[in-house]
mmCIF file of C-alpha atoms in Angstrom:
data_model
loop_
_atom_site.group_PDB
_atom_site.id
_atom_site.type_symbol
_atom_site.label_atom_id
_atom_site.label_comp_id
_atom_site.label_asym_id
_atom_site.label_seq_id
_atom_site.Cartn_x
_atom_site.Cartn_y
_atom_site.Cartn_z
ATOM 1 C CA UNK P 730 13.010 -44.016 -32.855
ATOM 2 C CA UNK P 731 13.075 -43.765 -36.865
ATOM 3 C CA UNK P 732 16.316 -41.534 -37.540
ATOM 4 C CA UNK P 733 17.660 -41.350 -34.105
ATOM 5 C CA UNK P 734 17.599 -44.993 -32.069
ATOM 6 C CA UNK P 735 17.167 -46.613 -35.153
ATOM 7 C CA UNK P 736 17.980 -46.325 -38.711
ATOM 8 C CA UNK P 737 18.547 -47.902 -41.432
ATOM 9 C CA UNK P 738 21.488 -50.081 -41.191
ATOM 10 C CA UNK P 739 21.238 -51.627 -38.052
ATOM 11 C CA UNK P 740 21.634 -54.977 -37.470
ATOM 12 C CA UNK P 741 18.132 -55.733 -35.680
ATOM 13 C CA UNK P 742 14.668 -54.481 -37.550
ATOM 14 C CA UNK P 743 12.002 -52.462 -36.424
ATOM 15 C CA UNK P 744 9.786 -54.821 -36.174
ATOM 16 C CA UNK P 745 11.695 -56.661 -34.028
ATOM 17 C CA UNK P 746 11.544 -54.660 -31.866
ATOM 18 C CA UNK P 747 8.660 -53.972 -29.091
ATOM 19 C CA UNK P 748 8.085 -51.189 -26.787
ATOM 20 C CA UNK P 749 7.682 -52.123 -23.116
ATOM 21 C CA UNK P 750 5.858 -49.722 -20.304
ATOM 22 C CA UNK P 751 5.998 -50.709 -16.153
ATOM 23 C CA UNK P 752 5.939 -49.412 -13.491
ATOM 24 C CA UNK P 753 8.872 -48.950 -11.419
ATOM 25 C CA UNK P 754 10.205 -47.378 -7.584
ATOM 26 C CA UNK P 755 12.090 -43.981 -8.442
ATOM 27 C CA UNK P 756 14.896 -42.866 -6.029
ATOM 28 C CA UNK P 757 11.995 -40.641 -4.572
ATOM 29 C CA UNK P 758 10.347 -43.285 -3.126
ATOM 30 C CA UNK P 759 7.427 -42.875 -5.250
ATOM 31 C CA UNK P 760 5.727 -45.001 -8.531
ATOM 32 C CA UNK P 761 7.114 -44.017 -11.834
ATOM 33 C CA UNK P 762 5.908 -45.513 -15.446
ATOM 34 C CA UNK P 763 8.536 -45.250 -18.115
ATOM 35 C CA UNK P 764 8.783 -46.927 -21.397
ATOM 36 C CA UNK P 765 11.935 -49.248 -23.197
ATOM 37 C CA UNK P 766 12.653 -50.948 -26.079
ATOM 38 C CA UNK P 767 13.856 -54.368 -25.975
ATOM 39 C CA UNK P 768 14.504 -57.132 -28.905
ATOM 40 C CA UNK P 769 10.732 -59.060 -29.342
ATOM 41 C CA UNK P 770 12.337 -61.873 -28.087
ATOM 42 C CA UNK P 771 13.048 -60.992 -24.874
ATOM 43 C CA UNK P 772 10.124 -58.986 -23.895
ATOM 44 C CA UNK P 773 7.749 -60.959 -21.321
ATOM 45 C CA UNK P 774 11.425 -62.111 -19.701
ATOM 46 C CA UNK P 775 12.383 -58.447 -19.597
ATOM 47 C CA UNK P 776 8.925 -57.637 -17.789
ATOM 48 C CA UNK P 777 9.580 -60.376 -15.453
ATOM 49 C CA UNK P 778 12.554 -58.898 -14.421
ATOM 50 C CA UNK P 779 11.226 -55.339 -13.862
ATOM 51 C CA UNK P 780 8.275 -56.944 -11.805
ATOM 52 C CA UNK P 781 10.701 -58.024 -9.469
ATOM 53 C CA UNK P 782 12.838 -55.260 -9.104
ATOM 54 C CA UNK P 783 9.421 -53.871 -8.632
ATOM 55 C CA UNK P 784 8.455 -56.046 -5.908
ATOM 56 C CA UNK P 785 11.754 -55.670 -4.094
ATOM 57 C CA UNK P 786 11.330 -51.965 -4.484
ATOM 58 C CA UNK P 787 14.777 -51.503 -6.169
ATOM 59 C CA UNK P 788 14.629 -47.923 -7.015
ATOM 60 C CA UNK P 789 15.839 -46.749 -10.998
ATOM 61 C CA UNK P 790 15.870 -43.108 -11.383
ATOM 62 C CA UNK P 791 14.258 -42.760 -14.724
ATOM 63 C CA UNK P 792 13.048 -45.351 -16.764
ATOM 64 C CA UNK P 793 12.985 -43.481 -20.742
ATOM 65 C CA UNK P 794 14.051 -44.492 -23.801
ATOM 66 C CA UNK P 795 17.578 -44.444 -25.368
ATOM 67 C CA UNK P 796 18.834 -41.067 -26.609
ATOM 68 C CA UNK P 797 20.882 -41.034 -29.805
ATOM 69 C CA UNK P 798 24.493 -42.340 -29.669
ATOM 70 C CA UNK P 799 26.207 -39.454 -31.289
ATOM 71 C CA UNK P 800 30.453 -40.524 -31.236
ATOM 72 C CA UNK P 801 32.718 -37.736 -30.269
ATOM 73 C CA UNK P 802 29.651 -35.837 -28.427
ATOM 74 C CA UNK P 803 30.567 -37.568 -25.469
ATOM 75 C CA UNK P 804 29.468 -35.165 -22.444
ATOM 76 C CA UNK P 805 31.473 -36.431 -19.265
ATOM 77 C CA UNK P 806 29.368 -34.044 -17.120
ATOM 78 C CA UNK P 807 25.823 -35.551 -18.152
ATOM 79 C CA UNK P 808 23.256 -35.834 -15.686
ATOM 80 C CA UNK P 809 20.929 -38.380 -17.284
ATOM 81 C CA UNK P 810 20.504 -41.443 -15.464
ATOM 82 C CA UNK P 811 18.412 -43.155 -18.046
ATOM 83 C CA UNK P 812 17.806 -47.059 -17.394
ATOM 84 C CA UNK P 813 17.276 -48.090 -21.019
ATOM 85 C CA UNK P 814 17.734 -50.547 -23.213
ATOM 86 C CA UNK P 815 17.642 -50.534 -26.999
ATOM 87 C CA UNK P 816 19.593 -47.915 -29.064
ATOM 88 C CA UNK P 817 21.552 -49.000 -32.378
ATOM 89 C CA UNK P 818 25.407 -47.855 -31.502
ATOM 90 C CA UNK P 819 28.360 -49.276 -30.811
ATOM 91 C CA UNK P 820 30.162 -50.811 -27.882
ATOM 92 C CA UNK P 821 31.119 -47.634 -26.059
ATOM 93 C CA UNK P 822 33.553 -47.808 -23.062
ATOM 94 C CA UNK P 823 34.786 -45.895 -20.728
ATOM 95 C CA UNK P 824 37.779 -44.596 -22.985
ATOM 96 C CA UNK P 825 35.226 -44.617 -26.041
ATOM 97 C CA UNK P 826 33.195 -46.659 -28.900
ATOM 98 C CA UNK P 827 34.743 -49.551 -30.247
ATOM 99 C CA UNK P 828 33.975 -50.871 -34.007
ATOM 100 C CA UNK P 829 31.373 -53.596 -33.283
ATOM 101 C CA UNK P 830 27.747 -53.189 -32.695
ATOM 102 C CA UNK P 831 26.466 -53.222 -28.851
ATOM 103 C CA UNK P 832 24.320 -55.849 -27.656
ATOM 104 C CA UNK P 833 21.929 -53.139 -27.145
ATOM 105 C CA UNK P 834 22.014 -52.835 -31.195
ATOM 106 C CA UNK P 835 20.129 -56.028 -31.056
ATOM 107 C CA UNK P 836 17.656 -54.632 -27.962
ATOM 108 C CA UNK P 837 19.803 -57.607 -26.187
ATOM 109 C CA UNK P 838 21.035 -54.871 -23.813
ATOM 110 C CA UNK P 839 19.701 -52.920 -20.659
ATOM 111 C CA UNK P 840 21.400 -50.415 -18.464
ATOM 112 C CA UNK P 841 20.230 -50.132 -14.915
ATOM 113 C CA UNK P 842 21.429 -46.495 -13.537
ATOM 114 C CA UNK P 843 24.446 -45.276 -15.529
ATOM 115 C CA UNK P 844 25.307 -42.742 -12.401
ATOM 116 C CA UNK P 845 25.194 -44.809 -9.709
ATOM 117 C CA UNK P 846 26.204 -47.944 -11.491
ATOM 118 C CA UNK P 847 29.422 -46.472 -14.030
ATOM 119 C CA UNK P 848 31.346 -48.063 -16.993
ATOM 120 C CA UNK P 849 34.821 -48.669 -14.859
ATOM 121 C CA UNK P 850 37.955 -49.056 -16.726
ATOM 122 C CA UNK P 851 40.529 -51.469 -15.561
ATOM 123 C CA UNK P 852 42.835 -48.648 -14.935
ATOM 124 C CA UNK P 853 39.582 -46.951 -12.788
ATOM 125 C CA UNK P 854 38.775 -44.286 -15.316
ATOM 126 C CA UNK P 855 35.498 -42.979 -15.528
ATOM 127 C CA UNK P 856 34.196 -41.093 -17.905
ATOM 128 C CA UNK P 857 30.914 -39.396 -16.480
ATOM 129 C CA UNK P 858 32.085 -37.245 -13.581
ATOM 130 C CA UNK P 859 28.914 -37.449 -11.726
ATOM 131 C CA UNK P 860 29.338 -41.022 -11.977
ATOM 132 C CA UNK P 861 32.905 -41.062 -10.483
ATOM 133 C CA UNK P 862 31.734 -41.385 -6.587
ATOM 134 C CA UNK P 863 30.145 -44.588 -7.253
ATOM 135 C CA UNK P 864 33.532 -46.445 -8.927
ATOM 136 C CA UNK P 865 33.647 -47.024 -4.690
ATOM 137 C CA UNK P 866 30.959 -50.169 -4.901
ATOM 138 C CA UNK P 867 31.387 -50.588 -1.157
ATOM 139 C CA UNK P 868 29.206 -47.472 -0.638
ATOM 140 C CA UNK P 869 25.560 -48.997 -0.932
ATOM 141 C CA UNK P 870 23.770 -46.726 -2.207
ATOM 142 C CA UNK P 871 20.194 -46.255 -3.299
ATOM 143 C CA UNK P 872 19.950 -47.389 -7.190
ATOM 144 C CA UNK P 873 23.909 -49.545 -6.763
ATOM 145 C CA UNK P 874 23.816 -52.726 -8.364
ATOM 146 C CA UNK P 875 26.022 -55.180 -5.945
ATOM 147 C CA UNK P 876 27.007 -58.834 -6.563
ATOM 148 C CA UNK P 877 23.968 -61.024 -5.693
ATOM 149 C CA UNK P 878 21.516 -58.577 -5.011
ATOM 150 C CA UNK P 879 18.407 -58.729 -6.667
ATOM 151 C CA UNK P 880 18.544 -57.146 -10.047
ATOM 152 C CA UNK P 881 21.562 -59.623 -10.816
ATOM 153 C CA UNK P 882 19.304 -62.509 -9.461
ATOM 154 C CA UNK P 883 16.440 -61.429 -11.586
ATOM 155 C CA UNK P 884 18.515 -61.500 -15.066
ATOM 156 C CA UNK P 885 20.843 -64.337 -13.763
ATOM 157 C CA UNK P 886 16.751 -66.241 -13.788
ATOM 158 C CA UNK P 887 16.447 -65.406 -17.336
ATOM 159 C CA UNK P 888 19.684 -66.255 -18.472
ATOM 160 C CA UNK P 889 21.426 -62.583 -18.676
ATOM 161 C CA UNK P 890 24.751 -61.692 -17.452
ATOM 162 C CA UNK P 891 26.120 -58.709 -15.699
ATOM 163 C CA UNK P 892 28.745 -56.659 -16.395
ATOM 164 C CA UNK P 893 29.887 -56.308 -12.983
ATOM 165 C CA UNK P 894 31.638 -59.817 -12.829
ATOM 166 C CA UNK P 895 33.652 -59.040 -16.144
ATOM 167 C CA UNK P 896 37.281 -59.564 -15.607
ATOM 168 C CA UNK P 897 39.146 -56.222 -16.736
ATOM 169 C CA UNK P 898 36.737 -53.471 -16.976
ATOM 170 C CA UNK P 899 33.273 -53.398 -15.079
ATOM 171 C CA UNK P 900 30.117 -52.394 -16.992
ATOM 172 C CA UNK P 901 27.946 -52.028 -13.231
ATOM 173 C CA UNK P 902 24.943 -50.942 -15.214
ATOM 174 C CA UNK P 903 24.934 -53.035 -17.817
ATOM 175 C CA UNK P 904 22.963 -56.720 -18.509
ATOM 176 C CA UNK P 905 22.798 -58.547 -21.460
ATOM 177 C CA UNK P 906 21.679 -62.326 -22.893
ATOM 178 C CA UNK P 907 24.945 -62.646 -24.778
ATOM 179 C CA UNK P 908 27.351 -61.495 -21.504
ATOM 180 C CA UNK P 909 28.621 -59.247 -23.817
#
């Protein structure tokens, strides 16, 4: 992660830091093993979590960790649908970064399928194109996060909020122990 995930500079140390691997239901019906970075903090509730999305066979596509945040490099026709959680960048919305450091700076942060579960503006934008068939959360799909299901019971029982109940724009992949 030195020089790409994290550098110098951001607001959460290395050492801080701990690298998680479980195992976890890909959409291919079969059992994956991926790794993530998460603040130390947080790391035997963040397992907790993925052993029940385990046990409820919720299916990720790819569990891997963060790739560099590069601004203005943007690709709205990118295929990776990497659940992941630390990287040191900024809030980035659907329209673009913002000046203030992500919760996922701190490894306070995971996203849960970025294709299936998209950054929605308020206005319905959507950046990724590939994502753009899921803004329609009535379609139930494999890998869609919905209101109440299980992955938003399993962080709601360690505290995190979703960012599919924010007012405004909806972050549907996003979870967080700040709400933020």
């Amino acid at each position: 992660m030195r020089g790409t995930t994290w550098h110098q500079g951001c607001p959460v140390h290395l050492s801080d830091l701990r690298l998680l691997t479980f195992r976890y239901w890909g959409l291919d019906n079969l059992v994956h093993e991926g790794p993530m970075v998460v603040n130390a903090s947080v790391s035997r509730d963040v397992l907790s979590v993925f052993r029940t999305l385990f046990r409820a066979r919720f299916p990720l596509k790819e569990v891997h960790l963060a790739v560099q945040y590069r601004p203005g490099h943007e690709d709205p026709t990118d295929r990776h649908d990497y659940t992941a959680g630390f990287n040191c960048r900024p809030v980035v919305t659907a329209h673009g970064p913002l000046p203030i450091w992500s919760q996922h700076a701190f490894g306070l942060a995971i996203d849960i399928n970025p294709i299936e579960n998209p950054y929605v503006a308020s206005d319905g934008y959507v950046r990724n194109y590939n994502a753009r068939p899921y803004r329609n959360r009535s379609l139930h799909r494999p890998g869609m996060i919905l209101p109440g299901d299980v992955v938003v019971r399993a962080f709601a029982a360690i505290g995190w909020k979703w960012g599919g109940s924010w007012s405004g724009d909806k972050d549907y992949m996003h979870f967080s122990s700040t709400g933020r």
